[in-house]
Amino acid sequence: MSEFTIRIPRASVAISEATLIEQLVEEGGQVNEGDPLFVIETEKVETEIAAGASGTVHWTGQLEEVFEVGTEIGVIEEA
C-alpha cells in the first residue's frame, strides 16, 4: 500500500500561504483521483483542490489553520 501526500498547493506565484477552510471528504472517506478534496482560501480567492490519487483520506491539517505552500495536510492511502 502506498501513500499520496496531500499538500497546500501554490494558488498563484505571489501566494506563500493559504487557509484550509473546508475538507470535502471526511476522515477515512474514499476519494477518486480528480474528485474535489478540499478548499483553500488566500487573500484574494477561494480555490477547490482536486485529489491527486484515489484511496482513503487521512487528514493531519486542521480547519481554519493557515499553512505555508507545500505543507502536508494529509495523505491518501492508495490501494
mmCIF file of C-alpha atoms in Angstrom:
data_model
loop_
_atom_site.group_PDB
_atom_site.id
_atom_site.type_symbol
_atom_site.label_atom_id
_atom_site.label_comp_id
_atom_site.label_asym_id
_atom_site.label_seq_id
_atom_site.Cartn_x
_atom_site.Cartn_y
_atom_site.Cartn_z
ATOM 1 C CA MET A 1 0.000 0.000 0.000
ATOM 2 C CA SER A 2 1.393 3.417 -0.912
ATOM 3 C CA GLU A 3 0.543 6.924 0.234
ATOM 4 C CA PHE A 4 -0.033 10.121 -1.716
ATOM 5 C CA THR A 5 0.783 13.252 0.287
ATOM 6 C CA ILE A 6 -1.868 15.989 0.298
ATOM 7 C CA ARG A 7 -0.157 19.397 0.320
ATOM 8 C CA ILE A 8 -1.213 23.039 0.207
ATOM 9 C CA PRO A 9 -0.724 23.986 -3.457
ATOM 10 C CA ARG A 10 0.587 27.271 -4.805
ATOM 11 C CA ALA A 11 -2.582 29.068 -5.916
ATOM 12 C CA SER A 12 -0.524 31.765 -7.690
ATOM 13 C CA VAL A 13 3.071 32.955 -7.876
ATOM 14 C CA ALA A 14 2.503 35.710 -5.295
ATOM 15 C CA ILE A 15 0.893 33.429 -2.685
ATOM 16 C CA SER A 16 3.042 31.872 0.057
ATOM 17 C CA GLU A 17 0.295 30.667 2.433
ATOM 18 C CA ALA A 18 -3.356 29.640 2.467
ATOM 19 C CA THR A 19 -6.079 28.748 4.977
ATOM 20 C CA LEU A 20 -7.705 25.304 4.897
ATOM 21 C CA ILE A 21 -11.378 26.238 5.041
ATOM 22 C CA GLU A 22 -13.178 23.030 4.064
ATOM 23 C CA GLN A 23 -12.469 19.303 3.830
ATOM 24 C CA LEU A 24 -14.818 17.921 1.181
ATOM 25 C CA VAL A 25 -14.037 14.297 2.076
ATOM 26 C CA GLU A 26 -14.302 13.247 5.724
ATOM 27 C CA GLU A 27 -11.567 11.438 7.652
ATOM 28 C CA GLY A 28 -11.431 7.818 6.472
ATOM 29 C CA GLY A 29 -13.586 8.594 3.429
ATOM 30 C CA GLN A 30 -12.919 7.339 -0.062
ATOM 31 C CA VAL A 31 -11.905 9.634 -2.927
ATOM 32 C CA ASN A 32 -11.172 9.129 -6.616
ATOM 33 C CA GLU A 33 -8.373 10.965 -8.377
ATOM 34 C CA GLY A 34 -9.717 14.239 -9.748
ATOM 35 C CA ASP A 35 -12.632 14.471 -7.299
ATOM 36 C CA PRO A 36 -12.939 17.667 -5.201
ATOM 37 C CA LEU A 37 -10.942 17.105 -1.974
ATOM 38 C CA PHE A 38 -10.581 20.388 -0.064
ATOM 39 C CA VAL A 39 -10.940 24.164 -0.303
ATOM 40 C CA ILE A 40 -8.268 26.747 0.498
ATOM 41 C CA GLU A 41 -8.588 30.497 0.895
ATOM 42 C CA THR A 42 -5.920 33.082 0.123
ATOM 43 C CA GLU A 43 -6.076 36.859 0.422
ATOM 44 C CA LYS A 44 -7.842 37.057 -2.931
ATOM 45 C CA VAL A 45 -9.735 33.861 -3.685
ATOM 46 C CA GLU A 46 -11.177 30.536 -2.512
ATOM 47 C CA THR A 47 -9.967 27.557 -4.531
ATOM 48 C CA GLU A 48 -11.281 23.993 -4.655
ATOM 49 C CA ILE A 49 -8.467 21.441 -4.906
ATOM 50 C CA ALA A 50 -8.880 18.034 -6.563
ATOM 51 C CA ALA A 51 -7.492 14.753 -5.261
ATOM 52 C CA GLY A 52 -4.189 13.699 -6.809
ATOM 53 C CA ALA A 53 -4.821 9.994 -6.198
ATOM 54 C CA SER A 54 -7.575 7.510 -5.361
ATOM 55 C CA GLY A 55 -7.927 5.891 -1.941
ATOM 56 C CA THR A 56 -8.686 6.531 1.720
ATOM 57 C CA VAL A 57 -8.239 10.078 3.068
ATOM 58 C CA HIS A 58 -6.477 10.817 6.370
ATOM 59 C CA TRP A 59 -6.228 14.477 7.449
ATOM 60 C CA THR A 60 -3.417 15.903 9.577
ATOM 61 C CA GLY A 61 -4.121 19.616 8.972
ATOM 62 C CA GLN A 62 -6.828 21.371 10.963
ATOM 63 C CA LEU A 63 -9.617 23.509 9.507
ATOM 64 C CA GLU A 64 -9.153 27.284 9.723
ATOM 65 C CA GLU A 65 -5.382 26.870 10.123
ATOM 66 C CA VAL A 66 -3.017 28.912 7.941
ATOM 67 C CA PHE A 67 -0.376 26.811 6.150
ATOM 68 C CA GLU A 68 2.679 27.650 4.078
ATOM 69 C CA VAL A 69 2.538 26.466 0.454
ATOM 70 C CA GLY A 70 3.819 22.886 0.260
ATOM 71 C CA THR A 71 2.857 21.954 3.829
ATOM 72 C CA GLU A 72 1.477 18.436 4.242
ATOM 73 C CA ILE A 73 -2.147 18.468 5.425
ATOM 74 C CA GLY A 74 -2.972 14.791 4.969
ATOM 75 C CA VAL A 75 -2.430 11.614 2.978
ATOM 76 C CA ILE A 76 -4.405 9.375 0.664
ATOM 77 C CA GLU A 77 -3.731 5.681 1.231
ATOM 78 C CA GLU A 78 -3.772 4.117 -2.200
ATOM 79 C CA ALA A 79 -4.951 0.523 -2.566
#
